[in-house]
């Protein structure tokens, strides 16, 4: 049996960590986004969106660069922006069913396209308030899932101020530490 050096074992442990495939995207327009960045679970990667550039283009470019660096494939993508039923409101643009269709090519590149029975479906968690609410929310989640091949969960209530429930319940861990969830006083 081959023994790994402590440094190599740490690298393997990090790669196998449930959060090593986690990307947390935070819109700079949400209240106190710096506190959110500091409260992301250890091991997750964070992207703060530039409000002067298209949000979906930035996410797509970041995921592409990530894959070029040989990092583990994404298992979960967490999008933090203001929301309303059936929409996310990034500082640079809005994203609803109509805009999702405008980004079909980009969204199709976000996750590995090689199916594997050994790997669960990737997950997208939308932290915008009320994004998954009502018929508009259901249509948005269904279209987002269809275009990305991911399981999509979203908030049906306010998010923040101690309330961090996304529906349907996701098997992916939330992006933020318990402490942040208790102390963050903004809502999305």
Short mmCIF file of N, CA and C in Angstrom, two decimals:
data_model
loop_
_atom_site.label_atom_id
_atom_site.label_comp_id
_atom_site.label_asym_id
_atom_site.label_seq_id
_atom_site.Cartn_x
_atom_site.Cartn_y
_atom_site.Cartn_z
N UNK A 1 0.84 -1.18 0.00
CA UNK A 1 0.00 0.00 0.00
C UNK A 1 0.88 1.24 0.00
N UNK A 2 0.62 2.15 -0.91
CA UNK A 2 1.41 3.37 -1.03
C UNK A 2 0.91 4.42 -0.06
N UNK A 3 1.82 5.02 0.67
CA UNK A 3 1.48 6.10 1.59
C UNK A 3 1.71 7.43 0.90
N UNK A 4 0.77 8.35 1.08
CA UNK A 4 0.92 9.68 0.52
C UNK A 4 1.62 10.58 1.52
N UNK A 5 2.37 11.52 1.01
CA UNK A 5 2.98 12.50 1.89
C UNK A 5 1.86 13.34 2.51
N UNK A 6 2.11 13.95 3.65
CA UNK A 6 1.07 14.79 4.28
C UNK A 6 0.58 15.90 3.34
N UNK A 7 1.47 16.50 2.57
CA UNK A 7 1.06 17.56 1.64
C UNK A 7 0.15 17.01 0.55
N UNK A 8 0.51 15.84 0.01
CA UNK A 8 -0.30 15.22 -1.04
C UNK A 8 -1.64 14.78 -0.47
N UNK A 9 -1.66 14.23 0.74
CA UNK A 9 -2.92 13.81 1.36
C UNK A 9 -3.83 15.02 1.58
N UNK A 10 -3.28 16.14 2.00
CA UNK A 10 -4.08 17.35 2.19
C UNK A 10 -4.69 17.81 0.87
N UNK A 11 -3.90 17.71 -0.21
CA UNK A 11 -4.40 18.09 -1.53
C UNK A 11 -5.53 17.16 -1.97
N UNK A 12 -5.38 15.87 -1.75
CA UNK A 12 -6.43 14.90 -2.09
C UNK A 12 -7.68 15.17 -1.26
N UNK A 13 -7.50 15.40 0.04
CA UNK A 13 -8.65 15.69 0.91
C UNK A 13 -9.40 16.92 0.44
N UNK A 14 -8.67 17.95 0.02
CA UNK A 14 -9.30 19.18 -0.46
C UNK A 14 -10.08 18.90 -1.74
N UNK A 15 -9.51 18.10 -2.64
CA UNK A 15 -10.19 17.79 -3.89
C UNK A 15 -11.45 16.97 -3.65
N UNK A 16 -11.46 16.14 -2.62
CA UNK A 16 -12.59 15.27 -2.34
C UNK A 16 -13.62 15.94 -1.45
N UNK A 17 -13.30 17.08 -0.91
CA UNK A 17 -14.21 17.79 -0.03
C UNK A 17 -15.50 18.14 -0.77
N UNK A 18 -16.66 18.04 -0.08
CA UNK A 18 -17.91 18.36 -0.75
C UNK A 18 -17.98 19.81 -1.22
N UNK A 19 -17.18 20.70 -0.64
CA UNK A 19 -17.24 22.10 -1.07
C UNK A 19 -16.16 22.43 -2.10
N UNK A 20 -15.26 21.51 -2.42
CA UNK A 20 -14.20 21.84 -3.38
C UNK A 20 -14.76 22.04 -4.78
N UNK A 21 -15.93 21.53 -5.05
CA UNK A 21 -16.58 21.74 -6.34
C UNK A 21 -17.64 22.82 -6.26
N UNK A 22 -17.58 23.64 -5.22
CA UNK A 22 -18.58 24.68 -4.99
C UNK A 22 -18.05 26.04 -5.45
N UNK A 23 -18.85 26.71 -6.28
CA UNK A 23 -18.55 28.09 -6.68
C UNK A 23 -19.68 28.97 -6.17
N UNK A 24 -19.32 30.01 -5.42
CA UNK A 24 -20.28 30.95 -4.87
C UNK A 24 -20.12 32.27 -5.60
N UNK A 25 -21.17 32.68 -6.30
CA UNK A 25 -21.15 33.91 -7.07
C UNK A 25 -21.99 34.94 -6.33
N UNK A 26 -21.37 36.07 -6.00
CA UNK A 26 -22.05 37.10 -5.22
C UNK A 26 -22.10 38.39 -6.02
N UNK A 27 -23.31 38.90 -6.20
CA UNK A 27 -23.49 40.18 -6.88
C UNK A 27 -23.05 41.29 -5.93
N UNK A 28 -22.22 42.20 -6.42
CA UNK A 28 -21.71 43.29 -5.58
C UNK A 28 -22.80 44.25 -5.14
N UNK A 29 -23.99 44.12 -5.73
CA UNK A 29 -25.10 45.01 -5.38
C UNK A 29 -25.88 44.58 -4.16
N UNK A 30 -25.60 43.41 -3.59
CA UNK A 30 -26.32 43.01 -2.38
C UNK A 30 -25.69 43.70 -1.17
N UNK A 31 -26.50 43.89 -0.17
CA UNK A 31 -26.07 44.59 1.04
C UNK A 31 -24.89 43.88 1.69
N UNK A 32 -23.86 44.65 1.98
CA UNK A 32 -22.69 44.15 2.71
C UNK A 32 -22.12 42.86 2.12
N UNK A 33 -21.87 42.89 0.81
CA UNK A 33 -21.38 41.68 0.13
C UNK A 33 -20.04 41.22 0.71
N UNK A 34 -19.25 42.14 1.27
CA UNK A 34 -17.96 41.75 1.85
C UNK A 34 -18.15 40.79 3.03
N UNK A 35 -19.21 40.99 3.82
CA UNK A 35 -19.51 40.09 4.93
C UNK A 35 -19.87 38.70 4.38
N UNK A 36 -20.61 38.68 3.28
CA UNK A 36 -20.97 37.40 2.67
C UNK A 36 -19.71 36.66 2.19
N UNK A 37 -18.81 37.38 1.54
CA UNK A 37 -17.57 36.76 1.06
C UNK A 37 -16.81 36.15 2.24
N UNK A 38 -16.70 36.90 3.33
CA UNK A 38 -15.97 36.40 4.51
C UNK A 38 -16.68 35.22 5.16
N UNK A 39 -18.00 35.08 4.94
CA UNK A 39 -18.76 34.01 5.57
C UNK A 39 -19.00 32.79 4.71
N UNK A 40 -18.33 32.71 3.55
CA UNK A 40 -18.47 31.53 2.70
C UNK A 40 -17.74 30.36 3.37
N UNK A 41 -18.32 29.16 3.24
CA UNK A 41 -17.72 27.99 3.88
C UNK A 41 -16.30 27.78 3.34
N UNK A 42 -15.39 27.35 4.21
CA UNK A 42 -14.01 27.11 3.78
C UNK A 42 -13.96 26.06 2.66
N UNK A 43 -13.09 26.30 1.69
CA UNK A 43 -12.90 25.38 0.58
C UNK A 43 -13.68 25.73 -0.67
N UNK A 44 -14.69 26.59 -0.53
CA UNK A 44 -15.47 27.00 -1.69
C UNK A 44 -14.75 28.14 -2.40
N UNK A 45 -14.97 28.23 -3.69
CA UNK A 45 -14.40 29.31 -4.48
C UNK A 45 -15.44 30.43 -4.58
N UNK A 46 -14.99 31.68 -4.56
CA UNK A 46 -15.90 32.83 -4.58
C UNK A 46 -15.60 33.71 -5.78
N UNK A 47 -16.66 34.17 -6.44
CA UNK A 47 -16.57 35.15 -7.51
C UNK A 47 -17.50 36.30 -7.16
N UNK A 48 -16.95 37.50 -7.02
CA UNK A 48 -17.77 38.70 -6.83
C UNK A 48 -17.91 39.35 -8.20
N UNK A 49 -19.15 39.55 -8.61
CA UNK A 49 -19.42 40.08 -9.95
C UNK A 49 -19.10 41.56 -10.05
N UNK A 50 -18.49 41.91 -11.16
CA UNK A 50 -18.23 43.31 -11.50
C UNK A 50 -19.54 43.89 -12.01
N UNK A 51 -20.08 44.93 -11.37
CA UNK A 51 -21.38 45.46 -11.77
C UNK A 51 -21.39 46.11 -13.16
N UNK A 52 -20.22 46.34 -13.74
CA UNK A 52 -20.15 46.96 -15.07
C UNK A 52 -20.13 45.95 -16.20
N UNK A 53 -20.09 44.65 -15.86
CA UNK A 53 -20.01 43.61 -16.88
C UNK A 53 -21.19 42.65 -16.75
N UNK A 54 -21.55 42.03 -17.85
CA UNK A 54 -22.65 41.08 -17.87
C UNK A 54 -22.40 39.93 -16.89
N UNK A 55 -23.37 39.67 -16.03
CA UNK A 55 -23.22 38.66 -14.98
C UNK A 55 -23.01 37.25 -15.56
N UNK A 56 -23.83 36.86 -16.51
CA UNK A 56 -23.73 35.50 -17.05
C UNK A 56 -22.41 35.32 -17.79
N UNK A 57 -21.97 36.34 -18.51
CA UNK A 57 -20.68 36.26 -19.20
C UNK A 57 -19.54 36.09 -18.19
N UNK A 58 -19.59 36.81 -17.07
CA UNK A 58 -18.54 36.69 -16.05
C UNK A 58 -18.52 35.29 -15.45
N UNK A 59 -19.70 34.76 -15.15
CA UNK A 59 -19.76 33.41 -14.56
C UNK A 59 -19.22 32.39 -15.55
N UNK A 60 -19.64 32.50 -16.80
CA UNK A 60 -19.20 31.56 -17.83
C UNK A 60 -17.68 31.62 -18.01
N UNK A 61 -17.12 32.83 -18.05
CA UNK A 61 -15.67 32.98 -18.19
C UNK A 61 -14.94 32.40 -16.99
N UNK A 62 -15.47 32.63 -15.80
CA UNK A 62 -14.83 32.11 -14.60
C UNK A 62 -14.84 30.58 -14.59
N UNK A 63 -15.95 29.98 -14.97
CA UNK A 63 -16.04 28.52 -15.01
C UNK A 63 -15.08 27.97 -16.06
N UNK A 64 -14.96 28.64 -17.20
CA UNK A 64 -14.03 28.20 -18.24
C UNK A 64 -12.59 28.26 -17.72
N UNK A 65 -12.20 29.38 -17.09
CA UNK A 65 -10.85 29.51 -16.54
C UNK A 65 -10.59 28.44 -15.48
N UNK A 66 -11.59 28.18 -14.68
CA UNK A 66 -11.48 27.15 -13.63
C UNK A 66 -11.16 25.80 -14.26
N UNK A 67 -11.85 25.46 -15.34
CA UNK A 67 -11.61 24.16 -15.99
C UNK A 67 -10.23 24.12 -16.63
N UNK A 68 -9.76 25.26 -17.14
CA UNK A 68 -8.44 25.32 -17.76
C UNK A 68 -7.33 25.17 -16.72
N UNK A 69 -7.64 25.51 -15.47
CA UNK A 69 -6.67 25.37 -14.39
C UNK A 69 -6.66 23.96 -13.80
N UNK A 70 -7.50 23.09 -14.33
CA UNK A 70 -7.54 21.70 -13.87
C UNK A 70 -8.23 21.51 -12.54
N UNK A 71 -9.05 22.48 -12.11
CA UNK A 71 -9.76 22.33 -10.85
C UNK A 71 -10.91 21.34 -11.00
N UNK A 72 -11.32 20.78 -9.90
CA UNK A 72 -12.42 19.81 -9.88
C UNK A 72 -13.65 20.41 -10.54
N UNK A 73 -14.39 19.60 -11.27
CA UNK A 73 -15.63 20.04 -11.90
C UNK A 73 -16.59 20.59 -10.85
N UNK A 74 -17.41 21.54 -11.27
CA UNK A 74 -18.40 22.09 -10.35
C UNK A 74 -19.42 21.04 -9.96
N UNK A 75 -19.72 21.00 -8.68
CA UNK A 75 -20.81 20.15 -8.19
C UNK A 75 -21.99 21.02 -7.76
N UNK A 76 -21.68 22.26 -7.36
CA UNK A 76 -22.75 23.18 -7.00
C UNK A 76 -22.34 24.61 -7.30
N UNK A 77 -23.32 25.35 -7.78
CA UNK A 77 -23.14 26.76 -8.12
C UNK A 77 -24.17 27.54 -7.32
N UNK A 78 -23.71 28.50 -6.54
CA UNK A 78 -24.57 29.28 -5.65
C UNK A 78 -24.59 30.72 -6.17
N UNK A 79 -25.78 31.20 -6.54
CA UNK A 79 -25.93 32.55 -7.09
C UNK A 79 -26.63 33.43 -6.07
N UNK A 80 -25.94 34.49 -5.65
CA UNK A 80 -26.46 35.40 -4.64
C UNK A 80 -26.69 36.76 -5.29
N UNK A 81 -27.96 37.11 -5.41
CA UNK A 81 -28.37 38.40 -6.00
C UNK A 81 -29.78 38.68 -5.50
N UNK A 82 -30.23 39.90 -5.73
CA UNK A 82 -31.62 40.20 -5.38
C UNK A 82 -32.54 39.39 -6.29
N UNK A 83 -33.73 39.10 -5.80
CA UNK A 83 -34.64 38.29 -6.57
C UNK A 83 -36.08 38.74 -6.46
N UNK A 84 -36.89 38.17 -7.32
CA UNK A 84 -38.35 38.32 -7.30
C UNK A 84 -38.90 37.05 -7.95
N UNK A 85 -40.20 36.80 -7.87
CA UNK A 85 -40.71 35.56 -8.44
C UNK A 85 -40.30 35.37 -9.90
N UNK A 86 -39.53 34.31 -10.15
CA UNK A 86 -39.11 33.99 -11.51
C UNK A 86 -37.96 34.80 -12.05
N UNK A 87 -37.19 35.46 -11.18
CA UNK A 87 -36.10 36.29 -11.69
C UNK A 87 -35.01 36.51 -10.64
N UNK A 88 -33.79 36.68 -11.15
CA UNK A 88 -32.66 37.17 -10.35
C UNK A 88 -32.31 38.54 -10.90
N UNK A 89 -31.98 39.46 -10.01
CA UNK A 89 -31.66 40.82 -10.43
C UNK A 89 -30.20 41.13 -10.07
N UNK A 90 -29.31 40.89 -11.03
CA UNK A 90 -27.91 41.25 -10.85
C UNK A 90 -27.79 42.75 -11.08
N UNK A 91 -26.76 43.37 -10.55
CA UNK A 91 -26.56 44.80 -10.75
C UNK A 91 -26.46 45.13 -12.23
N UNK A 92 -25.83 44.26 -13.01
CA UNK A 92 -25.60 44.51 -14.43
C UNK A 92 -26.78 44.14 -15.33
N UNK A 93 -27.66 43.26 -14.85
CA UNK A 93 -28.76 42.79 -15.71
C UNK A 93 -29.74 41.96 -14.90
N UNK A 94 -30.89 41.70 -15.50
CA UNK A 94 -31.88 40.81 -14.89
C UNK A 94 -31.82 39.47 -15.60
N UNK A 95 -32.24 38.43 -14.90
CA UNK A 95 -32.27 37.10 -15.47
C UNK A 95 -33.63 36.48 -15.16
N UNK A 96 -34.46 36.32 -16.20
CA UNK A 96 -35.76 35.68 -16.09
C UNK A 96 -35.82 34.59 -17.16
N UNK A 97 -36.97 33.99 -17.37
CA UNK A 97 -37.10 32.94 -18.38
C UNK A 97 -36.66 33.46 -19.75
N UNK A 98 -37.06 34.66 -20.09
CA UNK A 98 -36.71 35.24 -21.39
C UNK A 98 -35.20 35.36 -21.55
N UNK A 99 -34.54 35.93 -20.55
CA UNK A 99 -33.09 36.09 -20.63
C UNK A 99 -32.36 34.75 -20.57
N UNK A 100 -32.90 33.78 -19.84
CA UNK A 100 -32.27 32.46 -19.83
C UNK A 100 -32.13 31.93 -21.25
N UNK A 101 -33.19 32.09 -22.04
CA UNK A 101 -33.16 31.62 -23.43
C UNK A 101 -32.12 32.36 -24.26
N UNK A 102 -31.82 33.61 -23.91
CA UNK A 102 -30.79 34.38 -24.61
C UNK A 102 -29.39 33.83 -24.30
N UNK A 103 -29.24 33.10 -23.20
CA UNK A 103 -27.94 32.58 -22.76
C UNK A 103 -27.84 31.06 -22.89
N UNK A 104 -28.59 30.47 -23.79
CA UNK A 104 -28.60 29.01 -23.94
C UNK A 104 -27.21 28.43 -24.11
N UNK A 105 -26.40 29.01 -24.97
CA UNK A 105 -25.05 28.48 -25.23
C UNK A 105 -24.19 28.58 -23.98
N UNK A 106 -24.18 29.74 -23.34
CA UNK A 106 -23.35 29.95 -22.15
C UNK A 106 -23.75 28.99 -21.03
N UNK A 107 -25.05 28.91 -20.75
CA UNK A 107 -25.52 28.06 -19.65
C UNK A 107 -25.20 26.59 -19.89
N UNK A 108 -25.19 26.18 -21.13
CA UNK A 108 -24.88 24.80 -21.47
C UNK A 108 -23.44 24.40 -21.21
N UNK A 109 -22.57 25.37 -20.93
CA UNK A 109 -21.15 25.07 -20.67
C UNK A 109 -20.81 25.05 -19.19
N UNK A 110 -21.75 25.34 -18.33
CA UNK A 110 -21.44 25.49 -16.92
C UNK A 110 -21.04 24.19 -16.22
N UNK A 111 -21.55 23.07 -16.65
CA UNK A 111 -21.26 21.81 -15.99
C UNK A 111 -20.75 20.79 -17.00
N UNK A 112 -20.05 19.77 -16.49
CA UNK A 112 -19.57 18.70 -17.36
C UNK A 112 -20.74 18.10 -18.12
N UNK A 113 -20.51 17.82 -19.40
CA UNK A 113 -21.57 17.22 -20.18
C UNK A 113 -21.42 15.71 -20.31
N UNK A 114 -20.45 15.15 -19.61
CA UNK A 114 -20.26 13.70 -19.64
C UNK A 114 -21.03 13.09 -18.48
N UNK A 115 -22.12 12.34 -18.78
CA UNK A 115 -22.88 11.74 -17.69
C UNK A 115 -22.07 10.67 -16.98
N UNK A 116 -22.36 10.53 -15.71
CA UNK A 116 -21.67 9.52 -14.92
C UNK A 116 -22.60 8.99 -13.85
N UNK A 117 -22.71 7.68 -13.77
CA UNK A 117 -23.53 7.10 -12.72
C UNK A 117 -22.85 7.23 -11.36
N UNK A 118 -21.56 7.56 -11.37
CA UNK A 118 -20.81 7.70 -10.13
C UNK A 118 -20.90 9.11 -9.55
N UNK A 119 -21.44 10.04 -10.31
CA UNK A 119 -21.45 11.44 -9.88
C UNK A 119 -22.89 11.94 -9.89
N UNK A 120 -23.35 12.55 -8.81
CA UNK A 120 -24.71 13.08 -8.79
C UNK A 120 -24.83 14.29 -9.74
N UNK A 121 -26.06 14.62 -10.08
CA UNK A 121 -26.28 15.80 -10.93
C UNK A 121 -25.78 17.04 -10.20
N UNK A 122 -25.22 18.00 -10.95
CA UNK A 122 -24.81 19.25 -10.31
C UNK A 122 -26.04 20.01 -9.82
N UNK A 123 -25.79 20.95 -8.93
CA UNK A 123 -26.89 21.72 -8.35
C UNK A 123 -26.62 23.21 -8.45
N UNK A 124 -27.68 23.96 -8.70
CA UNK A 124 -27.63 25.42 -8.67
C UNK A 124 -28.56 25.86 -7.56
N UNK A 125 -28.05 26.70 -6.68
CA UNK A 125 -28.84 27.24 -5.58
C UNK A 125 -28.96 28.74 -5.77
N UNK A 126 -30.19 29.22 -5.85
CA UNK A 126 -30.48 30.63 -6.09
C UNK A 126 -30.94 31.28 -4.79
N UNK A 127 -30.16 32.24 -4.32
CA UNK A 127 -30.43 32.85 -3.02
C UNK A 127 -31.25 34.14 -3.12
N UNK A 128 -31.74 34.53 -4.28
CA UNK A 128 -32.56 35.73 -4.42
C UNK A 128 -33.92 35.54 -3.76
N UNK A 129 -34.37 36.53 -3.01
CA UNK A 129 -35.67 36.44 -2.34
C UNK A 129 -36.78 36.13 -3.34
N UNK A 130 -37.62 35.17 -2.98
CA UNK A 130 -38.84 34.82 -3.73
C UNK A 130 -38.60 34.31 -5.15
N UNK A 131 -37.37 34.04 -5.54
CA UNK A 131 -37.07 33.63 -6.92
C UNK A 131 -37.85 32.39 -7.35
N UNK A 132 -38.04 31.43 -6.46
CA UNK A 132 -38.74 30.20 -6.82
C UNK A 132 -40.23 30.25 -6.53
N UNK A 133 -40.76 31.41 -6.22
CA UNK A 133 -42.14 31.56 -5.79
C UNK A 133 -43.10 31.61 -6.98
N UNK A 134 -44.27 31.03 -6.81
CA UNK A 134 -45.39 31.12 -7.76
C UNK A 134 -45.09 30.40 -9.08
N UNK A 135 -45.99 30.56 -10.02
CA UNK A 135 -45.84 29.94 -11.34
C UNK A 135 -44.64 30.47 -12.09
N UNK A 136 -44.37 31.77 -11.94
CA UNK A 136 -43.20 32.36 -12.61
C UNK A 136 -41.92 31.74 -12.08
N UNK A 137 -41.87 31.50 -10.78
CA UNK A 137 -40.69 30.87 -10.18
C UNK A 137 -40.51 29.44 -10.66
N UNK A 138 -41.60 28.68 -10.71
CA UNK A 138 -41.52 27.29 -11.18
C UNK A 138 -41.05 27.24 -12.62
N UNK A 139 -41.57 28.12 -13.47
CA UNK A 139 -41.16 28.15 -14.89
C UNK A 139 -39.68 28.50 -15.00
N UNK A 140 -39.22 29.46 -14.21
CA UNK A 140 -37.82 29.87 -14.21
C UNK A 140 -36.91 28.72 -13.81
N UNK A 141 -37.26 28.04 -12.71
CA UNK A 141 -36.44 26.93 -12.23
C UNK A 141 -36.40 25.79 -13.25
N UNK A 142 -37.54 25.48 -13.83
CA UNK A 142 -37.59 24.41 -14.83
C UNK A 142 -36.73 24.75 -16.04
N UNK A 143 -36.82 25.98 -16.54
CA UNK A 143 -36.03 26.37 -17.72
C UNK A 143 -34.54 26.40 -17.39
N UNK A 144 -34.19 26.91 -16.21
CA UNK A 144 -32.79 26.96 -15.77
C UNK A 144 -32.22 25.53 -15.71
N UNK A 145 -33.00 24.61 -15.16
CA UNK A 145 -32.57 23.22 -15.07
C UNK A 145 -32.41 22.60 -16.45
N UNK A 146 -33.35 22.85 -17.32
CA UNK A 146 -33.29 22.30 -18.68
C UNK A 146 -32.03 22.77 -19.42
N UNK A 147 -31.70 24.04 -19.28
CA UNK A 147 -30.57 24.62 -20.02
C UNK A 147 -29.21 24.25 -19.43
N UNK A 148 -29.16 23.97 -18.13
CA UNK A 148 -27.87 23.67 -17.48
C UNK A 148 -27.68 22.18 -17.20
N UNK A 149 -28.74 21.42 -17.16
CA UNK A 149 -28.64 20.02 -16.77
C UNK A 149 -28.48 19.84 -15.27
N UNK A 150 -28.73 20.89 -14.51
CA UNK A 150 -28.55 20.86 -13.05
C UNK A 150 -29.90 20.80 -12.34
N UNK A 151 -29.85 20.36 -11.11
CA UNK A 151 -30.99 20.48 -10.20
C UNK A 151 -30.96 21.91 -9.67
N UNK A 152 -32.06 22.63 -9.76
CA UNK A 152 -32.09 24.03 -9.35
C UNK A 152 -33.03 24.21 -8.16
N UNK A 153 -32.51 24.82 -7.11
CA UNK A 153 -33.29 25.15 -5.92
C UNK A 153 -33.26 26.66 -5.74
N UNK A 154 -34.34 27.21 -5.19
CA UNK A 154 -34.41 28.66 -5.02
C UNK A 154 -35.23 29.01 -3.78
N UNK A 155 -35.07 30.24 -3.36
CA UNK A 155 -35.83 30.74 -2.22
C UNK A 155 -37.26 31.03 -2.65
N UNK A 156 -38.20 30.70 -1.77
CA UNK A 156 -39.60 31.06 -1.99
C UNK A 156 -40.05 32.11 -0.98
N UNK A 157 -39.13 32.54 -0.14
CA UNK A 157 -39.36 33.56 0.87
C UNK A 157 -38.18 34.53 0.83
N UNK A 158 -38.13 35.43 1.79
CA UNK A 158 -36.94 36.28 1.93
C UNK A 158 -35.76 35.41 2.31
N UNK A 159 -34.56 35.84 1.90
CA UNK A 159 -33.33 35.15 2.28
C UNK A 159 -32.46 36.16 3.02
N UNK A 160 -31.91 35.75 4.15
CA UNK A 160 -31.11 36.61 5.00
C UNK A 160 -31.81 36.76 6.35
N UNK A 161 -31.18 37.50 7.24
CA UNK A 161 -31.75 37.74 8.58
C UNK A 161 -32.19 36.44 9.25
N UNK A 162 -31.33 35.40 9.16
CA UNK A 162 -31.62 34.14 9.82
C UNK A 162 -32.47 33.18 8.99
N UNK A 163 -32.96 33.61 7.84
CA UNK A 163 -33.81 32.77 6.98
C UNK A 163 -33.02 32.37 5.74
N UNK A 164 -32.69 31.08 5.62
CA UNK A 164 -31.85 30.61 4.51
C UNK A 164 -32.40 29.35 3.87
N UNK A 165 -33.71 29.21 3.80
CA UNK A 165 -34.31 27.99 3.25
C UNK A 165 -34.51 28.13 1.73
N UNK A 166 -34.06 27.11 1.00
CA UNK A 166 -34.26 27.04 -0.44
C UNK A 166 -35.11 25.81 -0.74
N UNK A 167 -35.96 25.90 -1.77
CA UNK A 167 -36.84 24.78 -2.12
C UNK A 167 -36.64 24.41 -3.59
N UNK A 168 -36.78 23.19 -4.01
CA UNK A 168 -36.90 22.07 -3.09
C UNK A 168 -35.62 21.90 -2.30
N UNK A 169 -35.69 21.17 -1.21
CA UNK A 169 -34.50 20.96 -0.39
C UNK A 169 -33.38 20.38 -1.25
N UNK A 170 -32.22 20.93 -1.09
CA UNK A 170 -31.06 20.53 -1.88
C UNK A 170 -30.14 19.65 -1.05
N UNK A 171 -29.48 18.72 -1.72
CA UNK A 171 -28.49 17.91 -1.00
C UNK A 171 -27.16 18.65 -0.92
N UNK A 172 -27.02 19.74 -1.68
CA UNK A 172 -25.78 20.52 -1.62
C UNK A 172 -25.78 21.35 -0.34
N UNK A 173 -24.64 21.44 0.33
CA UNK A 173 -24.58 22.28 1.52
C UNK A 173 -24.74 23.74 1.15
N UNK A 174 -25.31 24.54 2.06
CA UNK A 174 -25.41 25.97 1.81
C UNK A 174 -24.01 26.56 1.73
N UNK A 175 -23.90 27.69 1.06
CA UNK A 175 -22.61 28.31 0.80
C UNK A 175 -22.04 29.07 1.99
N UNK A 176 -22.86 29.31 3.00
CA UNK A 176 -22.43 30.19 4.08
C UNK A 176 -22.37 29.47 5.42
N UNK A 177 -21.42 29.90 6.24
CA UNK A 177 -21.25 29.32 7.56
C UNK A 177 -22.49 29.59 8.42
N UNK A 178 -22.66 28.75 9.43
CA UNK A 178 -23.79 28.93 10.37
C UNK A 178 -23.72 30.31 11.02
N UNK A 179 -22.51 30.72 11.35
CA UNK A 179 -22.34 32.03 11.99
C UNK A 179 -22.83 33.16 11.08
N UNK A 180 -22.45 33.12 9.81
CA UNK A 180 -22.90 34.15 8.86
C UNK A 180 -24.42 34.12 8.74
N UNK A 181 -25.00 32.93 8.66
CA UNK A 181 -26.44 32.82 8.52
C UNK A 181 -27.18 33.47 9.70
N UNK A 182 -26.56 33.43 10.87
CA UNK A 182 -27.18 34.01 12.05
C UNK A 182 -26.94 35.52 12.18
N UNK A 183 -25.84 36.01 11.62
CA UNK A 183 -25.47 37.42 11.85
C UNK A 183 -25.73 38.35 10.68
N UNK A 184 -25.87 37.83 9.47
CA UNK A 184 -26.08 38.69 8.30
C UNK A 184 -27.47 39.32 8.41
N UNK A 185 -27.54 40.66 8.36
CA UNK A 185 -28.83 41.31 8.56
C UNK A 185 -29.46 41.87 7.28
N UNK A 186 -28.85 41.60 6.14
CA UNK A 186 -29.44 42.01 4.87
C UNK A 186 -30.35 40.94 4.32
N UNK A 187 -31.11 41.29 3.28
CA UNK A 187 -31.93 40.33 2.54
C UNK A 187 -31.67 40.53 1.05
N UNK A 188 -31.97 39.49 0.30
CA UNK A 188 -31.72 39.53 -1.13
C UNK A 188 -33.02 39.69 -1.90
#
